[in-house]
Amino acid sequence: MVEPRSFVTKYDAGLHLHQLLGLSSDQLRSDGGLWSWLSVRFFDQVCPPDAKGRRKPLHDNARYLARVGEHRFGLDKHLLFFPWKMVSLHREDAYPILSGPLRSDTSEQKEWIGSHYNLATPLVTLCRRLYWDEERGRFKPGARSKDRPGSLQRFSRVARQLEVTYDIFGMSSEQIAALLPRREFQPWLPPEWRGTRAAAAGE
């Protein structure tokens, strides 16, 4: 039985639905009726009331009513489907991308939905290694800046370019890191990776 409950972050929602619904499957990826029903079941989470009991639904109803046949995004716009998929595919490595409130529409999520529909596991892992401060439980300063070199949005664009030339799915996150423009991304690399870029790239 699906009981209503509260979620602090998208990751909390994704983890709960992953545990509730089981492993990723083609049926769950195409069952628009299920995800629309889950929006109703968790309506206080996807469309919470304010202090006066008023609700402000998001303008794009695909956030609540699943659009199975949409070519570009599939179900990824859905507020509950995307967290479920990310947790099902990537477990805790998905946390940075899902660290915001369930109803929020963060820029990093937009970037990943638009640029990486398949969301290769090494890219998601690398995203966490580059931009997430594990000790403080938050993004590193400047990670989500539009202007700072090597930021998350820039990484998304560079990764999309790399996908054209390299088998991203067959590489490790460290090997992909070795292909990133050195001057731009060096400051973001984990210290233990900064001296091993050539080795990671197989040079």
PDB file of N, CA and C in Angstrom, residues 1-2 10 103 123 127 129 146 186 200:
ATOM      1  N   MET A   1       0.846  -1.195   0.000  1.00  0.00           N
ATOM      2  CA  MET A   1       0.000   0.000   0.000  1.00  0.00           C
ATOM      3  C   MET A   1       0.885   1.250   0.000  1.00  0.00           C
ATOM      4  N   VAL A   2       0.540   2.222  -0.817  1.00  0.00           N
ATOM      5  CA  VAL A   2       1.319   3.446  -0.938  1.00  0.00           C
ATOM      6  C   VAL A   2       0.774   4.483   0.023  1.00  0.00           C
ATOM      7  N   LYS A  10      14.560  15.590  -3.382  1.00  0.00           N
ATOM      8  CA  LYS A  10      14.225  14.707  -4.492  1.00  0.00           C
ATOM      9  C   LYS A  10      14.818  13.313  -4.270  1.00  0.00           C
ATOM     10  N   ARG A 103       9.862  19.796  -5.248  1.00  0.00           N
ATOM     11  CA  ARG A 103       9.127  20.646  -6.176  1.00  0.00           C
ATOM     12  C   ARG A 103      10.038  21.606  -6.946  1.00  0.00           C
ATOM     13  N   LEU A 123      29.374   9.487 -15.868  1.00  0.00           N
ATOM     14  CA  LEU A 123      29.175  10.935 -15.837  1.00  0.00           C
ATOM     15  C   LEU A 123      28.542  11.383 -14.529  1.00  0.00           C
ATOM     16  N   CYS A 127      30.300  13.756 -11.847  1.00  0.00           N
ATOM     17  CA  CYS A 127      29.635  14.968 -11.385  1.00  0.00           C
ATOM     18  C   CYS A 127      29.741  15.089  -9.870  1.00  0.00           C
ATOM     19  N   ARG A 129      32.012  13.653  -7.903  1.00  0.00           N
ATOM     20  CA  ARG A 129      33.404  13.827  -7.500  1.00  0.00           C
ATOM     21  C   ARG A 129      33.882  15.260  -7.737  1.00  0.00           C
ATOM     22  N   LYS A 146      26.880  30.079 -13.677  1.00  0.00           N
ATOM     23  CA  LYS A 146      26.849  30.071 -15.138  1.00  0.00           C
ATOM     24  C   LYS A 146      28.142  30.633 -15.729  1.00  0.00           C
ATOM     25  N   GLN A 186      40.811  21.594 -13.993  1.00  0.00           N
ATOM     26  CA  GLN A 186      41.804  21.182 -13.010  1.00  0.00           C
ATOM     27  C   GLN A 186      41.430  21.568 -11.579  1.00  0.00           C
ATOM     28  N   ALA A 200      45.068   8.060 -16.608  1.00  0.00           N
ATOM     29  CA  ALA A 200      43.640   7.782 -16.660  1.00  0.00           C
ATOM     30  C   ALA A 200      43.129   7.743 -18.088  1.00  0.00           C
TER      31      ALA A 200
END
